[in-house]
CSV table of C-alpha atoms in Angstrom, one decimal:
chain,number,residue,atom,x,y,z
G,1,UNK,CA,0.0,0.0,0.0
G,2,UNK,CA,2.8,2.4,0.9
G,3,UNK,CA,4.4,1.6,-2.5
G,4,UNK,CA,1.1,2.5,-4.3
G,5,UNK,CA,0.6,5.8,-2.3
G,6,UNK,CA,4.2,6.9,-3.2
G,7,UNK,CA,3.5,6.1,-6.9
G,8,UNK,CA,0.3,8.1,-6.7
G,9,UNK,CA,2.1,11.0,-5.3
G,10,UNK,CA,4.9,10.9,-7.9
G,11,UNK,CA,2.4,10.8,-10.6
G,12,UNK,CA,0.5,13.7,-9.1
G,13,UNK,CA,3.7,15.7,-9.1
G,14,UNK,CA,4.0,15.5,-12.9
G,15,UNK,CA,0.4,16.0,-13.7
G,16,UNK,CA,0.4,19.8,-13.9
G,17,UNK,CA,3.1,19.7,-16.5
G,18,UNK,CA,1.1,17.0,-18.5
G,19,UNK,CA,-2.4,18.3,-18.3
G,20,UNK,CA,-2.1,21.1,-20.7
G,21,UNK,CA,0.7,22.5,-23.0
G,22,UNK,CA,1.3,26.0,-21.8
G,23,UNK,CA,1.8,29.2,-23.7
G,24,UNK,CA,5.5,30.3,-23.2
G,25,UNK,CA,6.9,33.7,-23.0
G,26,UNK,CA,10.7,34.2,-22.8
G,27,UNK,CA,11.9,37.6,-22.0
G,28,UNK,CA,15.7,37.9,-22.6
G,29,UNK,CA,17.3,41.2,-21.7
G,30,UNK,CA,20.7,42.5,-22.8
G,31,UNK,CA,23.7,42.8,-20.4
G,32,UNK,CA,21.6,43.0,-17.2
G,33,UNK,CA,23.8,42.0,-14.2
G,34,UNK,CA,23.2,39.5,-11.5
G,35,UNK,CA,22.5,42.3,-9.0
G,36,UNK,CA,20.2,44.4,-11.0
G,37,UNK,CA,16.7,43.2,-9.9
G,38,UNK,CA,15.3,44.0,-6.5
G,39,UNK,CA,14.8,40.3,-5.7
G,40,UNK,CA,18.6,39.9,-6.4
G,41,UNK,CA,19.7,42.9,-4.2
G,42,UNK,CA,19.4,45.9,-6.2
G,43,UNK,CA,19.0,49.1,-4.1
G,44,UNK,CA,19.4,52.0,-6.3
G,45,UNK,CA,16.4,51.4,-8.3
G,46,UNK,CA,13.2,49.3,-8.1
G,47,UNK,CA,11.8,46.5,-10.1
G,48,UNK,CA,8.5,45.7,-8.5
G,49,UNK,CA,7.0,43.7,-11.4
G,50,UNK,CA,9.9,41.5,-11.8
G,51,UNK,CA,10.1,41.0,-8.0
G,52,UNK,CA,6.5,40.1,-7.9
G,53,UNK,CA,7.1,37.7,-10.8
G,54,UNK,CA,9.7,35.9,-8.5
G,55,UNK,CA,7.3,35.9,-5.6
G,56,UNK,CA,4.6,34.3,-7.7
G,57,UNK,CA,7.1,31.7,-9.2
G,58,UNK,CA,10.7,30.8,-8.6
G,59,UNK,CA,14.0,32.6,-8.4
G,60,UNK,CA,17.1,30.8,-9.5
G,61,UNK,CA,20.2,31.7,-7.7
G,62,UNK,CA,22.7,29.8,-10.0
G,63,UNK,CA,21.4,30.2,-13.4
G,64,UNK,CA,24.1,30.4,-16.3
G,65,UNK,CA,24.4,31.4,-19.8
G,66,UNK,CA,26.7,29.3,-22.1
G,67,UNK,CA,28.9,32.1,-23.1
G,68,UNK,CA,29.4,35.8,-21.6
G,69,UNK,CA,28.5,37.5,-25.0
G,70,UNK,CA,25.7,38.3,-27.3
G,71,UNK,CA,25.5,36.0,-30.3
G,72,UNK,CA,26.8,32.9,-28.5
G,73,UNK,CA,24.4,33.3,-25.6
G,74,UNK,CA,21.4,33.5,-27.9
G,75,UNK,CA,22.6,30.5,-30.0
G,76,UNK,CA,22.7,28.5,-26.8
G,77,UNK,CA,19.2,29.6,-25.7
G,78,UNK,CA,17.5,28.8,-29.0
G,79,UNK,CA,19.4,25.6,-29.9
G,80,UNK,CA,19.8,23.8,-26.4
G,81,UNK,CA,23.5,23.5,-27.5
G,82,UNK,CA,26.8,25.1,-26.3
G,83,UNK,CA,27.1,27.8,-29.0
G,84,UNK,CA,30.5,26.3,-30.2
G,85,UNK,CA,28.8,23.1,-31.0
G,86,UNK,CA,26.8,25.0,-33.6
G,87,UNK,CA,29.5,27.2,-34.8
G,88,UNK,CA,28.4,30.4,-33.3
G,89,UNK,CA,30.7,32.6,-31.0
G,90,UNK,CA,31.2,36.0,-30.1
G,91,UNK,CA,29.1,38.9,-31.2
G,92,UNK,CA,28.3,38.8,-35.0
G,93,UNK,CA,28.6,42.3,-36.6
G,94,UNK,CA,27.2,43.7,-39.8
G,95,UNK,CA,30.2,42.3,-41.8
G,96,UNK,CA,29.6,38.8,-40.6
G,97,UNK,CA,29.0,36.1,-43.4
G,98,UNK,CA,27.9,33.4,-40.9
G,99,UNK,CA,24.6,32.8,-39.0
G,100,UNK,CA,22.6,30.0,-37.5
G,101,UNK,CA,22.6,26.9,-39.8
G,102,UNK,CA,19.3,26.0,-41.4
G,103,UNK,CA,20.0,22.4,-40.1
G,104,UNK,CA,19.8,23.4,-36.5
G,105,UNK,CA,16.4,23.1,-34.8
G,106,UNK,CA,15.5,26.3,-32.8
G,107,UNK,CA,13.2,26.6,-30.0
G,108,UNK,CA,10.6,28.2,-32.2
G,109,UNK,CA,10.7,25.3,-34.5
G,110,UNK,CA,10.3,22.8,-31.6
G,111,UNK,CA,7.0,24.9,-30.8
G,112,UNK,CA,5.9,25.0,-34.3
G,113,UNK,CA,6.0,21.2,-34.6
G,114,UNK,CA,3.1,21.2,-32.0
G,115,UNK,CA,1.1,23.8,-33.7
G,116,UNK,CA,2.0,26.8,-31.7
G,117,UNK,CA,2.0,30.4,-33.1
G,118,UNK,CA,5.4,31.9,-32.6
G,119,UNK,CA,6.8,35.5,-32.6
G,120,UNK,CA,10.2,37.1,-31.9
G,121,UNK,CA,10.4,40.7,-30.8
G,122,UNK,CA,13.7,42.6,-30.4
G,123,UNK,CA,17.5,41.8,-30.9
G,124,UNK,CA,18.2,38.7,-33.0
G,125,UNK,CA,22.0,38.6,-33.5
G,126,UNK,CA,22.2,35.1,-35.1
G,127,UNK,CA,22.9,36.5,-38.6
G,128,UNK,CA,21.5,39.5,-40.5
G,129,UNK,CA,21.6,37.9,-43.9
G,130,UNK,CA,18.1,36.9,-45.2
G,131,UNK,CA,18.6,33.0,-44.8
G,132,UNK,CA,19.5,33.6,-41.1
G,133,UNK,CA,16.7,35.8,-40.0
G,134,UNK,CA,14.0,34.7,-37.3
G,135,UNK,CA,11.4,34.2,-39.8
G,136,UNK,CA,13.5,31.5,-41.5
G,137,UNK,CA,14.0,29.7,-38.4
G,138,UNK,CA,10.6,28.9,-36.8
G,139,UNK,CA,9.2,32.4,-36.0
G,140,UNK,CA,6.0,33.5,-37.8
G,141,UNK,CA,6.9,37.2,-37.3
G,142,UNK,CA,9.7,39.4,-36.0
G,143,UNK,CA,10.2,43.0,-35.2
G,144,UNK,CA,13.7,44.1,-34.0
G,145,UNK,CA,17.3,44.8,-34.8
G,146,UNK,CA,19.6,42.3,-36.5
G,147,UNK,CA,22.4,42.8,-33.9
G,148,UNK,CA,23.3,44.9,-31.0
G,149,UNK,CA,22.2,48.5,-30.9
G,150,UNK,CA,25.8,49.8,-30.5
G,151,UNK,CA,26.7,48.4,-33.9
G,152,UNK,CA,25.7,51.7,-35.6
G,153,UNK,CA,27.7,54.7,-36.9
G,154,UNK,CA,27.9,56.4,-33.4
G,155,UNK,CA,29.7,53.6,-31.6
G,156,UNK,CA,31.8,55.4,-29.0
G,157,UNK,CA,35.1,53.5,-29.4
G,158,UNK,CA,35.0,52.3,-32.9
G,159,UNK,CA,36.9,54.0,-35.8
G,160,UNK,CA,34.7,56.4,-38.0
G,161,UNK,CA,33.0,54.2,-40.7
G,162,UNK,CA,33.3,51.0,-38.8
G,163,UNK,CA,29.7,50.3,-38.8
G,164,UNK,CA,27.0,51.1,-41.4
G,165,UNK,CA,23.6,52.4,-40.5
G,166,UNK,CA,21.6,50.3,-38.1
G,167,UNK,CA,18.4,49.0,-39.7
G,168,UNK,CA,15.2,48.0,-37.9
G,169,UNK,CA,13.4,45.1,-39.4
G,170,UNK,CA,9.6,44.0,-39.5
G,171,UNK,CA,9.7,40.3,-40.7
G,172,UNK,CA,12.2,40.5,-43.6
G,173,UNK,CA,11.5,44.1,-44.5
G,174,UNK,CA,13.6,47.0,-43.3
G,175,UNK,CA,11.2,49.8,-42.0
G,176,UNK,CA,13.8,52.1,-40.6
G,177,UNK,CA,17.0,52.0,-42.8
G,178,UNK,CA,19.1,54.1,-40.2
G,179,UNK,CA,18.2,53.9,-36.5
G,180,UNK,CA,18.9,57.2,-34.8
G,181,UNK,CA,18.8,58.2,-31.2
G,182,UNK,CA,15.1,59.1,-31.5
G,183,UNK,CA,14.2,55.4,-32.5
G,184,UNK,CA,16.7,54.1,-30.0
G,185,UNK,CA,14.7,55.9,-27.3
G,186,UNK,CA,11.5,54.0,-28.5
G,187,UNK,CA,12.9,50.4,-28.8
G,188,UNK,CA,11.8,49.2,-25.4
G,189,UNK,CA,8.3,50.5,-25.8
G,190,UNK,CA,7.9,49.6,-29.4
G,191,UNK,CA,9.0,45.9,-28.7
G,192,UNK,CA,6.4,45.8,-25.8
G,193,UNK,CA,3.8,47.1,-28.0
G,194,UNK,CA,4.4,44.4,-30.6
G,195,UNK,CA,4.5,41.9,-27.8
G,196,UNK,CA,1.2,42.8,-26.4
G,197,UNK,CA,-0.3,43.0,-29.7
G,198,UNK,CA,0.8,39.5,-30.5
G,199,UNK,CA,-0.8,38.1,-27.4
G,200,UNK,CA,-4.0,40.0,-28.0
G,201,UNK,CA,-4.2,38.8,-31.7
G,202,UNK,CA,-3.4,35.2,-30.9
G,203,UNK,CA,-6.8,34.4,-29.3
G,204,UNK,CA,-7.1,30.8,-27.9
G,205,UNK,CA,-4.1,29.4,-30.0
G,206,UNK,CA,-1.2,28.2,-28.0
G,207,UNK,CA,1.9,30.5,-28.6
G,208,UNK,CA,5.5,31.0,-27.9
G,209,UNK,CA,6.8,34.6,-27.6
G,210,UNK,CA,10.4,35.5,-27.6
G,211,UNK,CA,11.0,39.1,-26.3
G,212,UNK,CA,14.7,40.1,-26.6
G,213,UNK,CA,15.0,43.8,-25.4
G,214,UNK,CA,18.0,45.5,-26.6
G,215,UNK,CA,18.5,47.4,-23.5
G,216,UNK,CA,20.1,47.7,-21.0
G,217,UNK,CA,23.0,47.3,-23.5
G,218,UNK,CA,25.0,50.4,-24.3
G,219,UNK,CA,24.1,52.9,-25.8
G,220,UNK,CA,21.4,53.5,-23.0
G,221,UNK,CA,18.0,55.1,-24.3
G,222,UNK,CA,14.6,55.4,-22.8
G,223,UNK,CA,11.6,57.5,-23.3
G,224,UNK,CA,11.3,60.9,-21.4
G,225,UNK,CA,8.7,59.4,-19.0
G,226,UNK,CA,11.5,57.2,-17.4
G,227,UNK,CA,14.4,59.6,-17.6
G,228,UNK,CA,15.5,61.0,-14.2
G,229,UNK,CA,13.3,58.4,-12.3
G,230,UNK,CA,16.5,57.1,-10.4
G,231,UNK,CA,20.0,58.3,-9.6
G,232,UNK,CA,21.4,57.0,-13.0
G,233,UNK,CA,20.3,56.4,-16.5
G,234,UNK,CA,20.9,52.7,-16.2
G,235,UNK,CA,18.4,52.7,-13.2
G,236,UNK,CA,15.9,54.4,-15.2
G,237,UNK,CA,16.2,51.8,-18.1
G,238,UNK,CA,16.1,49.0,-15.5
G,239,UNK,CA,12.6,50.5,-14.2
G,240,UNK,CA,11.7,51.0,-17.9
G,241,UNK,CA,12.2,47.3,-18.6
G,242,UNK,CA,10.3,46.4,-15.4
G,243,UNK,CA,7.3,48.3,-16.4
G,244,UNK,CA,7.2,47.0,-19.9
G,245,UNK,CA,7.5,43.4,-18.5
G,246,UNK,CA,4.4,44.5,-16.3
G,247,UNK,CA,2.5,45.4,-19.4
G,248,UNK,CA,3.2,42.1,-21.0
G,249,UNK,CA,2.0,40.3,-17.7
G,250,UNK,CA,-1.1,42.6,-17.5
G,251,UNK,CA,-2.0,41.7,-21.1
G,252,UNK,CA,-1.8,38.0,-20.2
G,253,UNK,CA,-4.2,38.7,-17.3
G,254,UNK,CA,-6.6,40.7,-19.4
G,255,UNK,CA,-6.9,37.9,-21.9
G,256,UNK,CA,-7.3,35.3,-19.1
G,257,UNK,CA,-4.0,33.6,-20.2
G,258,UNK,CA,-1.9,34.0,-16.9
G,259,UNK,CA,-2.8,30.6,-15.5
G,260,UNK,CA,-1.8,28.9,-18.9
G,261,UNK,CA,1.4,30.8,-19.5
G,262,UNK,CA,5.0,30.0,-18.4
G,263,UNK,CA,6.9,33.1,-18.1
G,264,UNK,CA,10.7,33.1,-18.1
G,265,UNK,CA,13.0,36.2,-17.5
G,266,UNK,CA,16.7,36.0,-17.9
G,267,UNK,CA,19.6,38.2,-19.0
G,268,UNK,CA,22.0,37.1,-21.8
G,269,UNK,CA,25.3,37.7,-19.9
G,270,UNK,CA,26.6,39.7,-17.1
G,271,UNK,CA,27.0,43.6,-17.0
G,272,UNK,CA,29.5,45.4,-19.3
G,273,UNK,CA,31.4,46.8,-16.5
G,274,UNK,CA,33.9,48.8,-18.6
G,275,UNK,CA,31.1,51.2,-19.2
G,276,UNK,CA,30.9,52.2,-15.5
G,277,UNK,CA,27.9,54.4,-14.6
G,278,UNK,CA,26.1,53.0,-17.9
G,279,UNK,CA,26.7,49.4,-16.8
G,280,UNK,CA,24.7,47.2,-14.2
G,281,UNK,CA,26.1,45.4,-11.3
G,282,UNK,CA,27.3,42.0,-10.8
G,283,UNK,CA,25.8,41.7,-7.3
G,284,UNK,CA,29.2,40.7,-5.6
G,285,UNK,CA,30.1,38.3,-8.3
G,286,UNK,CA,33.6,38.7,-9.7
G,287,UNK,CA,34.0,40.4,-13.1
G,288,UNK,CA,31.4,40.8,-15.7
G,289,UNK,CA,30.6,40.5,-19.5
G,290,UNK,CA,33.3,39.1,-21.6
G,291,UNK,CA,34.8,36.8,-18.8
G,292,UNK,CA,33.8,33.3,-17.4
G,293,UNK,CA,34.0,34.5,-13.9
G,294,UNK,CA,30.8,34.3,-12.3
G,295,UNK,CA,29.8,37.9,-13.0
G,296,UNK,CA,30.1,37.2,-16.7
G,297,UNK,CA,28.0,33.9,-16.9
G,298,UNK,CA,25.7,33.9,-14.0
G,299,UNK,CA,22.5,35.9,-14.6
G,300,UNK,CA,19.2,36.6,-12.9
G,301,UNK,CA,16.4,34.2,-13.9
G,302,UNK,CA,12.9,34.2,-12.6
G,303,UNK,CA,10.0,31.9,-13.8
G,304,UNK,CA,6.3,32.0,-13.1
G,305,UNK,CA,3.7,29.2,-14.1
G,306,UNK,CA,0.6,29.3,-11.8
G,307,UNK,CA,-0.5,26.0,-10.4
G,308,UNK,CA,2.8,24.3,-11.4
G,309,UNK,CA,5.6,26.4,-9.8
G,310,UNK,CA,4.9,27.0,-6.1
G,311,UNK,CA,5.0,30.6,-5.3
G,312,UNK,CA,8.1,32.0,-3.5
G,313,UNK,CA,10.3,29.0,-4.7
G,314,UNK,CA,14.0,29.5,-4.7
G,315,UNK,CA,16.4,27.1,-6.8
G,316,UNK,CA,20.0,26.9,-5.7
G,317,UNK,CA,20.9,24.2,-8.1
G,318,UNK,CA,23.0,25.1,-11.1
G,319,UNK,CA,21.0,25.3,-14.5
G,320,UNK,CA,21.5,26.9,-17.9
G,321,UNK,CA,19.9,28.3,-21.0
G,322,UNK,CA,20.8,25.2,-22.9
G,323,UNK,CA,18.3,23.4,-20.7
G,324,UNK,CA,15.4,25.3,-21.8
G,325,UNK,CA,14.9,23.7,-25.1
G,326,UNK,CA,14.7,20.0,-23.9
G,327,UNK,CA,12.8,20.9,-21.0
G,328,UNK,CA,10.1,22.9,-22.8
G,329,UNK,CA,10.1,20.2,-25.6
G,330,UNK,CA,9.1,17.6,-22.9
G,331,UNK,CA,6.3,19.9,-21.5
G,332,UNK,CA,4.6,20.2,-24.8
G,333,UNK,CA,5.1,16.7,-26.0
G,334,UNK,CA,7.5,17.6,-28.8
G,335,UNK,CA,10.4,15.6,-30.2
G,336,UNK,CA,13.9,16.7,-29.5
G,337,UNK,CA,16.2,17.8,-32.3
G,338,UNK,CA,17.9,15.0,-34.2
G,339,UNK,CA,21.3,16.4,-33.9
G,340,UNK,CA,23.1,16.1,-30.5
G,341,UNK,CA,22.0,19.0,-28.0
G,342,UNK,CA,23.7,19.5,-24.8
G,343,UNK,CA,20.8,20.7,-22.6
G,344,UNK,CA,18.9,18.4,-20.3
G,345,UNK,CA,15.4,18.5,-18.6
G,346,UNK,CA,15.2,20.7,-15.6
G,347,UNK,CA,11.4,20.3,-15.1
G,348,UNK,CA,11.9,19.1,-11.5
G,349,UNK,CA,14.1,22.1,-10.7
G,350,UNK,CA,11.3,24.5,-12.3
G,351,UNK,CA,8.6,22.7,-10.3
G,352,UNK,CA,10.7,23.2,-7.1
G,353,UNK,CA,10.5,19.6,-6.2
G,354,UNK,CA,12.3,19.2,-2.7
G,355,UNK,CA,14.7,16.4,-4.0
G,356,UNK,CA,15.4,17.8,-7.5
G,357,UNK,CA,19.2,18.0,-8.4
G,358,UNK,CA,20.9,19.5,-11.4
G,359,UNK,CA,20.9,16.7,-14.2
G,360,UNK,CA,24.4,17.8,-15.2
G,361,UNK,CA,27.6,16.6,-14.0
G,362,UNK,CA,29.2,19.7,-15.1
G,363,UNK,CA,28.8,22.9,-17.2
G,364,UNK,CA,31.5,24.1,-19.6
G,365,UNK,CA,32.4,27.8,-20.2
G,366,UNK,CA,33.9,28.5,-23.5
G,367,UNK,CA,34.9,32.0,-24.8
G,368,UNK,CA,37.2,33.6,-27.5
G,369,UNK,CA,38.0,31.4,-30.4
G,370,UNK,CA,36.7,28.2,-28.8
G,371,UNK,CA,38.8,28.3,-25.7
G,372,UNK,CA,37.6,26.2,-22.8
G,373,UNK,CA,38.1,28.6,-19.9
G,374,UNK,CA,36.2,27.0,-17.1
G,375,UNK,CA,33.7,24.3,-15.8
G,376,UNK,CA,31.3,24.2,-13.0
G,377,UNK,CA,30.5,20.8,-11.1
G,378,UNK,CA,28.3,21.1,-8.1
G,379,UNK,CA,29.8,23.5,-5.7
G,380,UNK,CA,33.1,23.7,-7.6
G,381,UNK,CA,34.3,26.0,-10.3
G,382,UNK,CA,37.5,25.2,-12.1
G,383,UNK,CA,39.2,28.2,-14.0
G,384,UNK,CA,41.5,26.9,-16.6
G,385,UNK,CA,44.7,28.7,-17.9
G,386,UNK,CA,43.8,31.7,-20.2
G,387,UNK,CA,44.1,35.3,-20.7
G,388,UNK,CA,41.0,37.8,-20.0
G,389,UNK,CA,40.2,41.4,-19.8
G,390,UNK,CA,39.7,42.6,-16.2
G,391,UNK,CA,38.1,45.9,-15.0
G,392,UNK,CA,39.3,45.3,-11.4
G,393,UNK,CA,41.1,48.3,-10.3
G,394,UNK,CA,40.7,50.2,-13.3
G,395,UNK,CA,39.0,53.6,-14.1
G,396,UNK,CA,35.5,52.8,-15.3
G,397,UNK,CA,33.8,54.7,-17.9
G,398,UNK,CA,31.3,57.5,-17.7
G,399,UNK,CA,28.4,58.9,-19.8
G,400,UNK,CA,28.5,56.1,-22.4
G,401,UNK,CA,32.1,55.9,-23.1
G,402,UNK,CA,34.1,52.8,-22.1
G,403,UNK,CA,36.9,52.9,-19.4
G,404,UNK,CA,40.0,51.0,-19.0
G,405,UNK,CA,40.5,47.2,-18.9
G,406,UNK,CA,43.7,45.2,-18.5
G,407,UNK,CA,44.8,42.0,-19.7
G,408,UNK,CA,45.3,39.4,-17.0
G,409,UNK,CA,46.3,35.7,-17.1
G,410,UNK,CA,45.5,32.6,-15.1
G,411,UNK,CA,48.7,30.5,-15.3
G,412,UNK,CA,47.5,27.3,-13.8
G,413,UNK,CA,44.1,25.7,-12.9
G,414,UNK,CA,42.6,27.6,-10.1
G,415,UNK,CA,39.6,25.9,-8.1
G,416,UNK,CA,36.9,27.8,-6.1
G,417,UNK,CA,34.2,26.5,-3.9
G,418,UNK,CA,31.0,28.5,-4.8
G,419,UNK,CA,29.3,27.2,-1.8
G,420,UNK,CA,31.3,29.5,0.4
G,421,UNK,CA,33.0,31.8,-2.0
G,422,UNK,CA,30.5,33.1,-4.5
G,423,UNK,CA,33.1,35.9,-5.3
G,424,UNK,CA,35.8,33.6,-6.4
G,425,UNK,CA,38.3,35.2,-4.1
G,426,UNK,CA,40.3,32.1,-2.7
G,427,UNK,CA,41.9,29.4,-4.9
G,428,UNK,CA,41.6,26.1,-2.9
G,429,UNK,CA,43.1,23.8,-5.6
G,430,UNK,CA,46.1,23.0,-3.2
G,431,UNK,CA,43.5,22.0,-0.5
G,432,UNK,CA,41.4,19.7,-2.8
G,433,UNK,CA,43.8,17.9,-5.2
G,434,UNK,CA,41.2,15.0,-5.5
G,435,UNK,CA,38.6,17.6,-6.8
G,436,UNK,CA,41.0,19.0,-9.1
G,437,UNK,CA,42.0,15.6,-10.7
G,438,UNK,CA,38.3,14.7,-11.1
G,439,UNK,CA,37.4,18.1,-12.8
G,440,UNK,CA,40.5,17.9,-15.0
G,441,UNK,CA,39.2,14.6,-16.3
G,442,UNK,CA,35.8,16.1,-17.3
G,443,UNK,CA,37.8,18.9,-18.9
G,444,UNK,CA,39.3,16.4,-21.2
G,445,UNK,CA,36.0,15.1,-22.1
G,446,UNK,CA,35.0,18.5,-23.1
G,447,UNK,CA,38.1,18.9,-25.1
G,448,UNK,CA,37.5,15.7,-27.0
G,449,UNK,CA,33.9,16.6,-27.8
G,450,UNK,CA,34.0,20.3,-28.4
G,451,UNK,CA,37.5,21.0,-28.8
G,452,UNK,CA,39.7,23.8,-27.1
G,453,UNK,CA,41.8,26.1,-29.1
G,454,UNK,CA,44.2,26.7,-26.1
G,455,UNK,CA,45.3,23.0,-26.3
G,456,UNK,CA,44.9,22.8,-30.0
G,457,UNK,CA,42.0,20.2,-30.0
G,458,UNK,CA,39.6,20.5,-32.7
G,459,UNK,CA,36.6,18.6,-31.1
G,460,UNK,CA,35.0,15.7,-32.8
G,461,UNK,CA,31.4,16.8,-32.6
G,462,UNK,CA,31.4,20.5,-33.5
G,463,UNK,CA,29.0,21.6,-36.3
G,464,UNK,CA,29.4,24.3,-38.9
G,465,UNK,CA,27.3,27.6,-38.9
G,466,UNK,CA,25.4,28.6,-41.9
G,467,UNK,CA,27.5,30.6,-44.3
G,468,UNK,CA,26.9,33.0,-47.3
G,469,UNK,CA,29.5,33.8,-50.1
């Protein structure tokens, strides 16, 4: 009898995920730091709608992006793969001749396979040529920029003429040939209006909505109603984004869709600290964007799904954006991509099951020309020898102009215990040689699979990006 009761309880725990396939809204902001939401410790500005979202659902304390930079991070989110597996790294610019390969299966295509309506709003950054655009990769519609909003003729540190005019797309049509400051001011509100309209128009059909706000990536812009609301422009924009997220949530409520919708909010990487007062905060984590220290790859993430996620939940197990595709595929009953992916099902973590553990033995962090620079396994973080740009001790930028950064080198493997040292301040490799040995074995497995340019390993399972002549 006890065994039957236990089985019944176990089945009941899975029923909410199986009863009805939900709508899904993923909101992915650009360069927001770990400490930039009130529920993660922000003090200089307020984010009441996102804080409420966390209270109504779950807040992840150890949520990661696969790489601390734009295109690579988005490739991981939308394919469930480490970005170097699918051939996307760094931040693709206007001169790039590569983009997401048509052979890769995106999250949007997974949803389309089950009859969902799909829409992308905001920054894309997986290739700006026609064959790479969102509408060629599972999205029914798209409004947004093809790459970062600083890739325009007014870039503060690029040579004159380095960037062509920045276009704004509606589906595959350019509707603004040269985005100027006036248009930049409207991007957050314009994206929100499009997202709200999509929700209102979709009716009772199931939908997947991907909202990728261009802010708070520099250059920072917001509408006059938000300027001066806090002590800094960055804070004004954080509150702007919070309000716009609230408008999306209100639209779900207005159309009686809140209970049937899983909402996920996260950032694409840590704060771009070299921009000083125009950057966010890492919330006590080390370094920021462009590094594989925690400040570069650990990001805020909150989720809400009424009736499935217990309100006020907190997940302290590590998870990554690569896990969203396989998790959501299972939730809606869709098949996984035929090609190998790296993410795993984290539904037990999302449901805040008491015994839920990360399904990964380790996460790998690559950066710069396929360099394997770090891995995390459980409480342990191993930094491998590499060179990185540091802002520590340097003069930060002001008023939209970048400050100084210096090249620093890690000469030998460094081990950190994140359970007691989230700031990665004390290397404990000498105290835990057995942990070091075990992690270095896992490093070799990643090098065999995905390669490592620092050790001249090609990787046997890497795939090519799409390419145009």
